[in-house]
Coordinates of C-alpha atoms and ligand atoms in Angstrom, one line a residue:
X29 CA -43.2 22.7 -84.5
X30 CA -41.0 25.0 -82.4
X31 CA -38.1 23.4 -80.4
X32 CA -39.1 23.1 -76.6
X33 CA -35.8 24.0 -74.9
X34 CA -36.9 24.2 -71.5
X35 CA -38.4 20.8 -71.9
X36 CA -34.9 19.8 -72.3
X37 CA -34.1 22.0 -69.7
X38 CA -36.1 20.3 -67.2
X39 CA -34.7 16.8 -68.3
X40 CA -31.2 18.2 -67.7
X41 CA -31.8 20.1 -64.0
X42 CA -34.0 16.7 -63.1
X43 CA -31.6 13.7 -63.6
X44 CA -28.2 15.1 -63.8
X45 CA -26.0 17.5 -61.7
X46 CA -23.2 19.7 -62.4
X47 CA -19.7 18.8 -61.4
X48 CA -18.0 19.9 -57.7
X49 CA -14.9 21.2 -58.3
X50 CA -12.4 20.1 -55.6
X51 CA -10.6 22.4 -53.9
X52 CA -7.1 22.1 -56.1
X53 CA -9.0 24.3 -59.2
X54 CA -11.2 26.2 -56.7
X55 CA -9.4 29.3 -58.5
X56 CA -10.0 28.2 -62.0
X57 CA -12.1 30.7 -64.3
X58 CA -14.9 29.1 -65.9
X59 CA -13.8 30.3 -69.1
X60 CA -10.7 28.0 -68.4
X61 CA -12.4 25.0 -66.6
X62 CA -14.6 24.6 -69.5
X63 CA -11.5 25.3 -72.0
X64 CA -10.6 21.6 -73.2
X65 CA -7.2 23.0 -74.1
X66 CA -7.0 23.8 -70.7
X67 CA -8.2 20.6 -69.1
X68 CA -5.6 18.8 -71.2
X69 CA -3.0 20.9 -70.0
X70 CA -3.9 20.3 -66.3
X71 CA -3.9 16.6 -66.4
X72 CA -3.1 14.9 -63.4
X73 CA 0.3 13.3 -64.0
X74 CA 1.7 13.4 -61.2
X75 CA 1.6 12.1 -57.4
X76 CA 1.9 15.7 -55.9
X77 CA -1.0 16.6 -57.7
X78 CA -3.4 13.6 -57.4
X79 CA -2.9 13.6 -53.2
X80 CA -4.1 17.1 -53.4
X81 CA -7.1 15.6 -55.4
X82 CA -8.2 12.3 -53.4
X83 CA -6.6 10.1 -50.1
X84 CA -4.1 8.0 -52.2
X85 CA -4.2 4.6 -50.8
X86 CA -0.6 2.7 -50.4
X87 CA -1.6 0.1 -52.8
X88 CA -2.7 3.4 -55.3
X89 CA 0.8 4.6 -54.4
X90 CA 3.0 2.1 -55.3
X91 CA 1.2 1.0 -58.5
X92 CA 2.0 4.5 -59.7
X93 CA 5.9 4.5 -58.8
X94 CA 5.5 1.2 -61.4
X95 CA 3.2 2.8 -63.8
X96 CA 5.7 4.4 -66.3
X97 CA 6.8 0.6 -66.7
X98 CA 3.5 -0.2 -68.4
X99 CA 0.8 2.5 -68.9
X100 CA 0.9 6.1 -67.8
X101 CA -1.6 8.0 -65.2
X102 CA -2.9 11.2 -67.1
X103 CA -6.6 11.8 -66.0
X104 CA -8.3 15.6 -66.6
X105 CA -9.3 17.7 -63.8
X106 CA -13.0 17.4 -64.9
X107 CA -13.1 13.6 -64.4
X108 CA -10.6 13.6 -61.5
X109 CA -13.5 16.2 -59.9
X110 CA -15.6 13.1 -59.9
X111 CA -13.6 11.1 -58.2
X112 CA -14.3 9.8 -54.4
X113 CA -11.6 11.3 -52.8
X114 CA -12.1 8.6 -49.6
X115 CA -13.0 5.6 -51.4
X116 CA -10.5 3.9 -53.4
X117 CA -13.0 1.4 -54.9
X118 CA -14.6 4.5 -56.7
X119 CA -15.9 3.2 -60.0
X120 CA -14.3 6.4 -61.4
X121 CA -10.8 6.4 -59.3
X122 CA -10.3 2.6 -60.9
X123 CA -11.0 3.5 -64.2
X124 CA -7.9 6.3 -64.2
X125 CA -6.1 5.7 -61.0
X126 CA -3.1 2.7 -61.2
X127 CA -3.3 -0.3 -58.8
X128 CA -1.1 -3.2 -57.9
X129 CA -3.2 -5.7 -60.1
X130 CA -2.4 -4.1 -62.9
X131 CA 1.5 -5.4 -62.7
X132 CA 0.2 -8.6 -62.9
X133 CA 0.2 -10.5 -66.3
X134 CA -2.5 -13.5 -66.5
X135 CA -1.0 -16.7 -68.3
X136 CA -3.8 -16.1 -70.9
X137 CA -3.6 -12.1 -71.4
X138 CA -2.4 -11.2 -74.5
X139 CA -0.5 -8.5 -75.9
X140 CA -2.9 -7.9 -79.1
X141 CA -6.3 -9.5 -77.4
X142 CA -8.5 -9.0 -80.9
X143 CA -5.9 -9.6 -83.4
X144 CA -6.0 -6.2 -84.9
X145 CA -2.4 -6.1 -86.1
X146 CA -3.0 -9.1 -88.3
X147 CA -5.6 -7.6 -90.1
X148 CA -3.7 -4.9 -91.2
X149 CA -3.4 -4.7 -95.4
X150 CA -1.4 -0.9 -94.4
X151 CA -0.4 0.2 -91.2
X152 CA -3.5 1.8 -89.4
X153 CA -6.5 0.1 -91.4
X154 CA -7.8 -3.1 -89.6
X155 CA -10.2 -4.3 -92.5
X156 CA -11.6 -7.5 -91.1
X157 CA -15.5 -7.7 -92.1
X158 CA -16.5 -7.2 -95.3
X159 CA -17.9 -3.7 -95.8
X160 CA -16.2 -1.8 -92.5
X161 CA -12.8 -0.5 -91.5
X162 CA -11.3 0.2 -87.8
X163 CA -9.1 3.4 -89.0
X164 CA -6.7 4.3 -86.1
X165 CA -6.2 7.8 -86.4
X166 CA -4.1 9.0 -83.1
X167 CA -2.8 6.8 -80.5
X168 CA -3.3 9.8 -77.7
X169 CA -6.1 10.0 -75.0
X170 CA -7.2 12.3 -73.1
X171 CA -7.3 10.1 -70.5
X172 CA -5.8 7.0 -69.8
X173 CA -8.3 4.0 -69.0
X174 CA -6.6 1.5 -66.9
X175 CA -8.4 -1.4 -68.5
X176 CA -7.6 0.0 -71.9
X177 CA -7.6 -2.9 -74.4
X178 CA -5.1 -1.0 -77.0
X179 CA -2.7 -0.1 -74.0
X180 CA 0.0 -1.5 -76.2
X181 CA -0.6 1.7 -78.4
X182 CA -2.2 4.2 -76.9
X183 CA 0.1 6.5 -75.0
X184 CA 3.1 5.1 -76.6
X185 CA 4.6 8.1 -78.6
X186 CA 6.7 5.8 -80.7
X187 CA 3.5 4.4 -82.2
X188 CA 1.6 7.7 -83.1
X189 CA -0.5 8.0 -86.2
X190 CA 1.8 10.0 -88.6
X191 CA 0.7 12.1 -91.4
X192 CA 2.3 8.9 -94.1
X193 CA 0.2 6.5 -92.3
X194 CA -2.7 8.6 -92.1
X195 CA -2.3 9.0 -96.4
X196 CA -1.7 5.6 -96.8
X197 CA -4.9 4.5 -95.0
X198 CA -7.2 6.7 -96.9
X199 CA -5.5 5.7 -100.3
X200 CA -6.7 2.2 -98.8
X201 CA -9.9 2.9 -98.0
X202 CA -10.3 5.3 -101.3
X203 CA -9.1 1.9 -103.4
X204 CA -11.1 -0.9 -101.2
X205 CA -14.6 -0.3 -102.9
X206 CA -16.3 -2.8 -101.0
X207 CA -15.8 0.0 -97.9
X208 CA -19.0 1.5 -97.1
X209 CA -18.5 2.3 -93.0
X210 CA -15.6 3.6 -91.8
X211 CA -14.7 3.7 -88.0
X212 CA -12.4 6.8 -87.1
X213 CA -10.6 5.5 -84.2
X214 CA -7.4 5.9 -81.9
X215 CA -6.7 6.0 -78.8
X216 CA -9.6 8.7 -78.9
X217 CA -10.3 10.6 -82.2
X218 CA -11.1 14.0 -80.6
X219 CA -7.7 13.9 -79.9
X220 CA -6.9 15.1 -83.0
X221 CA -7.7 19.2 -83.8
X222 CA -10.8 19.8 -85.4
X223 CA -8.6 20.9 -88.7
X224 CA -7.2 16.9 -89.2
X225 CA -10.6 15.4 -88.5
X226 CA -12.4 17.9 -90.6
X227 CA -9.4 16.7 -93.5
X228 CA -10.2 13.2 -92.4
X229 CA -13.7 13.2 -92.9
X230 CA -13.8 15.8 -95.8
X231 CA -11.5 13.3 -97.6
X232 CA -13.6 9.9 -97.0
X233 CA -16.9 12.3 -97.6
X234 CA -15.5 12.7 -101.3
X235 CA -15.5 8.7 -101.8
X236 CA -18.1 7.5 -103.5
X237 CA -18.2 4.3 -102.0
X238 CA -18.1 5.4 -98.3
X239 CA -21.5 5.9 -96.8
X240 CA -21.2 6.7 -93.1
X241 CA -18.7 7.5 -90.6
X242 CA -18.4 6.5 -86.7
X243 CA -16.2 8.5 -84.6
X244 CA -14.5 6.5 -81.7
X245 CA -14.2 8.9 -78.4
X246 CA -14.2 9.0 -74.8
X247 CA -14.1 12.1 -74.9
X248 CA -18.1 12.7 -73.8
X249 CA -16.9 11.1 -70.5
X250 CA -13.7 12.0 -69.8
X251 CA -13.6 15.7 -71.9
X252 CA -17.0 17.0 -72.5
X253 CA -15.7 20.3 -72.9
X254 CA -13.9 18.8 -76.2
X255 CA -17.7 19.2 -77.7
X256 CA -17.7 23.4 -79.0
X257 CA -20.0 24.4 -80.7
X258 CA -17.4 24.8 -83.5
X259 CA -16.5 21.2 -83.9
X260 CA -20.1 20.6 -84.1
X261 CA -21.0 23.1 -86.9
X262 CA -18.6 21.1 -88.6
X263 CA -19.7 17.6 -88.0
X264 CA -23.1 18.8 -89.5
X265 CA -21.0 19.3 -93.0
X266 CA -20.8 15.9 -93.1
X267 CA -23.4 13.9 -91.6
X268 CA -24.4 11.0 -91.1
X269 CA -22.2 10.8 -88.2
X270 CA -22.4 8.6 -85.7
X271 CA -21.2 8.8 -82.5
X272 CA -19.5 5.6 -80.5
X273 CA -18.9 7.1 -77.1
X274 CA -17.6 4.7 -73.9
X275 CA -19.7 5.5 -70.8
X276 CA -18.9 2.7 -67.7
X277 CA -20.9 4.2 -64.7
X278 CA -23.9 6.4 -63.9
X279 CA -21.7 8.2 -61.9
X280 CA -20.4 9.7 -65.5
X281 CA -23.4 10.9 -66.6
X282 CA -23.5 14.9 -65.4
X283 CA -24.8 17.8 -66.4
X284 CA -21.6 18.5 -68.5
X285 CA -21.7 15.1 -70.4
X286 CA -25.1 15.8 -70.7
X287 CA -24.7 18.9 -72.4
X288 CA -21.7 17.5 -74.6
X289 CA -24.1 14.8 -75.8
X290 CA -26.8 17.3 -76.7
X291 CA -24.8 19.8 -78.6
X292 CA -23.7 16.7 -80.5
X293 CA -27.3 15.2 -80.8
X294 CA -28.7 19.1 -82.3
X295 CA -25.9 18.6 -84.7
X296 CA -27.7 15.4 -86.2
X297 CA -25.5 13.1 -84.5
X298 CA -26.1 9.3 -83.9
X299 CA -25.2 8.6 -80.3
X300 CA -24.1 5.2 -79.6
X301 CA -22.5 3.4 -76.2
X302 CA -20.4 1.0 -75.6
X303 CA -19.7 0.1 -72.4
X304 CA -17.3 -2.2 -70.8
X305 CA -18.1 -5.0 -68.1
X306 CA -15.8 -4.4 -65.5
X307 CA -15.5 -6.3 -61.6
X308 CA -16.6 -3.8 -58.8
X309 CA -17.5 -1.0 -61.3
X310 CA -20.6 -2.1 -63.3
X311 CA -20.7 -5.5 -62.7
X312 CA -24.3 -5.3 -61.3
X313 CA -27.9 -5.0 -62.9
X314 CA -29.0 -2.2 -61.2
X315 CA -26.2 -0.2 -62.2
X316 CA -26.0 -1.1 -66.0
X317 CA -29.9 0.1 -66.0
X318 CA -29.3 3.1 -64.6
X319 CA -26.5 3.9 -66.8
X320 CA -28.8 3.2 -69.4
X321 CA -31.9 5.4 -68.5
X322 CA -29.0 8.0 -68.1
X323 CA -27.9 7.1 -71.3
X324 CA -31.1 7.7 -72.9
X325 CA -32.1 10.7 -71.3
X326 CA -28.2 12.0 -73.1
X327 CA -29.7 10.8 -76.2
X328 CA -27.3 8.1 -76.7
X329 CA -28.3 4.7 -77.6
X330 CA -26.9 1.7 -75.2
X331 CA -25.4 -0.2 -77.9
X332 CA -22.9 -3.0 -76.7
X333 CA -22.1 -4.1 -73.4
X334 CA -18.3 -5.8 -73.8
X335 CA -17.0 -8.6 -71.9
X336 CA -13.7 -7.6 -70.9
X337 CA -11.0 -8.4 -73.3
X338 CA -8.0 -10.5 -72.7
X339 CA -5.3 -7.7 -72.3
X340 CA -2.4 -7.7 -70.3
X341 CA -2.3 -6.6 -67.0
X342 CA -6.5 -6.4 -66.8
X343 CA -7.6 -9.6 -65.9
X344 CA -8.3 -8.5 -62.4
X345 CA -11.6 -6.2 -64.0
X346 CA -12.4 -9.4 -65.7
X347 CA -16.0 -10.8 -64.7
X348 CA -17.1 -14.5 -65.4
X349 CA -19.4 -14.5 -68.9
X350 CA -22.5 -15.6 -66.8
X351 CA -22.7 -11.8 -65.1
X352 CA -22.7 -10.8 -68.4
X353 CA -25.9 -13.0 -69.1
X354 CA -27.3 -12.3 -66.0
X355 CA -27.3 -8.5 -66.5
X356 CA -28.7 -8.9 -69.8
X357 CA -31.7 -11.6 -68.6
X358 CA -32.5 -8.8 -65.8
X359 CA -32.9 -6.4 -67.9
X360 CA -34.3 -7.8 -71.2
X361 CA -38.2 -7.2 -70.7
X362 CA -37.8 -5.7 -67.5
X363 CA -37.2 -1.9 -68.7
X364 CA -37.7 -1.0 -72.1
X365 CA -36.0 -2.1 -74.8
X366 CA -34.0 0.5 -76.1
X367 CA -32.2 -0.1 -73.2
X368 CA -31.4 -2.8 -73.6
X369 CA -27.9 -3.4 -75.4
X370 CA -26.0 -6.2 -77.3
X371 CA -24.0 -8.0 -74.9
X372 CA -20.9 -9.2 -77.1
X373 CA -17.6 -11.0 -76.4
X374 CA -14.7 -9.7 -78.9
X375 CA -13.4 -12.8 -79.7
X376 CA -10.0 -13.2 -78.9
X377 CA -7.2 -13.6 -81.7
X378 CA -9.8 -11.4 -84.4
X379 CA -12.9 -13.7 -84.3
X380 CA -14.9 -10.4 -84.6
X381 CA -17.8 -9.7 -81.8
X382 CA -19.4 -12.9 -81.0
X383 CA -23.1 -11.8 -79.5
X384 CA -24.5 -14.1 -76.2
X385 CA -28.1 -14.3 -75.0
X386 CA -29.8 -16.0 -72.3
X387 CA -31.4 -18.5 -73.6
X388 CA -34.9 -18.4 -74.3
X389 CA -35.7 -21.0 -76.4
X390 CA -36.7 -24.2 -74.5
X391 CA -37.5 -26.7 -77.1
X392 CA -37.5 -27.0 -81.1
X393 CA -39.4 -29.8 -82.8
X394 CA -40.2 -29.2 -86.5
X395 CA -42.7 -26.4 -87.1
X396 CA -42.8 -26.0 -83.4
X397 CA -40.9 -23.7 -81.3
X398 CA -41.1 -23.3 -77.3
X399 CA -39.8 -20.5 -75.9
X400 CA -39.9 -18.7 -72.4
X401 CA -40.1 -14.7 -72.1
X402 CA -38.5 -12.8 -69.4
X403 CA -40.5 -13.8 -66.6
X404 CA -39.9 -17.6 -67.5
X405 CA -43.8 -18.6 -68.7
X406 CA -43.5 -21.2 -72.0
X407 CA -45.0 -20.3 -74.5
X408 CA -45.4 -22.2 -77.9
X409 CA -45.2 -20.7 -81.4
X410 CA -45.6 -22.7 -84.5
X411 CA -44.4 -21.7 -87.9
X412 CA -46.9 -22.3 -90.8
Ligands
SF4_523 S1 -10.2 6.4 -74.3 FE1 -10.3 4.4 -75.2 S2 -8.4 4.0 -76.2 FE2 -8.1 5.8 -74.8 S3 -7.3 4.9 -72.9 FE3 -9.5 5.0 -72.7 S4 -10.2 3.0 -73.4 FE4 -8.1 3.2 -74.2

């Protein structure tokens, strides 16, 4: 059967709309606003250029003067254009803009919340369930999260994945036989050119034991333009590839991320989210289903929702764990459930993802079990 593009089409024009551009990059040629080389080059870096982008509040102001101390601001013009230039509590202006409460260190943060360093048999592998590796490939972003969990890392040049580091992982990975997933991580992988992923994936592709890949990127939010239609032709070389992409907000979902996502998907990509349960951003039902019928309509399977990890200097996006459960009991039979995603807490100190559910199950006595479904009616099943 022929493929329907203007069904798609219609999905796209319907449920997502195309970026504003502010009136900084007014001038901008499309060839260069939808040149990813050109968005990175443009980053906002600076306090000149952000005022010229959104009304920078005085808290906003003097948690950049501090930010050099502990994680750089570098946000692309695309997402910046997304921004709410008059609202500082803009889900997308606290994910890249600095505030005050990130100085702040928690007695419990930690500097290395899941342990990852101490899992390390080489520098760059974190091998700590049995058939999957975390393989840290770049330490670069295009953007800089501000409740990034590997802010120790990421943006730090002195920590930047060298070629040695990169040889020595794969030698790992080519000698651990037991390897059968490998996730291609960073900072963001699509930070590195298309040339040293395709000699990434060309070289795990040629192990026998390896089965599938997952690139780790932000890139579909922050970057869409990243997605050509170049890198794609050569994902397809080596499928199955999946996709773990980090949308927080509906408000990310535009025509552009759509499109990203779709040359992606045509390209026999797995599409997987994982989003992040962050105070004043998505801590809120409503919101986390829309993202998720966004998500869907992209393509891209909700997959886990996070419970903020312990990190330094991000306790104040931390949300108690019974919003967590509370977002997952109002949506869990309440929309479908593909939409529906694992809601997970990364246990601190490298206890791997620990999964929490409302809990439906009442009473167990032998062979009989009551449970309640989503709308709280009992109901008893009994095992043969
Ligand atoms: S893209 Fe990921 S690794 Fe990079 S800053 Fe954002 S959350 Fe951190």
């Amino acid at each position: 059967m022929a493929y329907d593009i203007k069904v798609v089409n219609t999905v796209r024009e319907r449920h997502f709309k195309p970026t504003p551009r502010p009136e900084i990059w007014k001038d901008a040629s499309d060839k260069d606003w939808n040149s990813w080389i050109w968005q990175q080059q443009k980053r906002v870096k600076t306090m000149e250029q952000l005022e010229k982008v959104i009304k920078v509040s005085e808290d906003e102001h003097q948690a950049f003067a501090a930010s050099h101390e502990m994680f750089n601001m570098a946000i692309t013009p695309y997402y910046a254009s997304l921004m709410d230039p008059n609202d500082e509590n803009c889900p997308i202006r606290l994910q890249s803009v600095p505030k005050g409460a990130e100085l702040h260190i928690a007695p419990d943060d930690l500097e290395d919340p899941l342990g990852e360093e101490r899992d390390m048999p080489v520098p760059g592998v974190t091998h700590r369930y049995p058939d999957r590796v975390l393989f840290y490939t770049t330490h670069n972003c295009a953007m800089y999260c501000r409740h990034c969990t590997r802010k120790r890392k990421v943006a730090d040049p002195d920590s930047a994945a060298s070629s040695k580091m990169l040889e020595d992982g794969l030698a790992y990975i080519e000698k651990t036989k037991s390897i059968r997933d490998v996730v291609i991580s960073g900072g963001d992988a699509l930070s590195n050119s298309d040339d040293r992923i395709e000699y990434i994936l060309s070289r795990l592709r040629a192990m026998d034991h390896i089965e599938v890949f997952r690139i780790g990127t932000r890139n579909l939010v922050t970057l869409p333009q990243r997605i050509t239609d170049d890198f794609c032709k050569m994902l397809k070389k080596y499928q199955p590839v999946f996709i773990h992409t980090h949308f927080n907000h509906p408000k990310e979902c535009t025509q552009e991320a759509f499109d990203a996502c779709a040359r992606l998907a045509d390209a026999g990509c797995v599409l997987n989210n994982q989003m992040v349960l962050l105070k004043g951003i998505n801590d809120d039902a409503q919101i986390v289903k829309e993202l998720n019928h966004k998500l869907l309509l992209m393509r891209v399977r909700p997959y886990y929702i996070f419970q903020c990890d312990m990190a330094q200097g991000i306790s104040h996006f931390r949300t108690p764990v019974e919003k967590g459960l509370e977002i997952i009991q109002k949506l869990r039979g309440w929309t479908s459930g593909m939409a529906v995603p694992h809601y997970v807490i990364d246990a601190p100190g490298g206890g791997g993802k620990i999964p929490l559910l409302p809990n439906y199950l009442i009473k167990h006595e032998g062979k009989k079990w009551i449970l309640r479904n989503y709308k709280g009616v009992e109901f008893t099943y009994m095992e043969p």
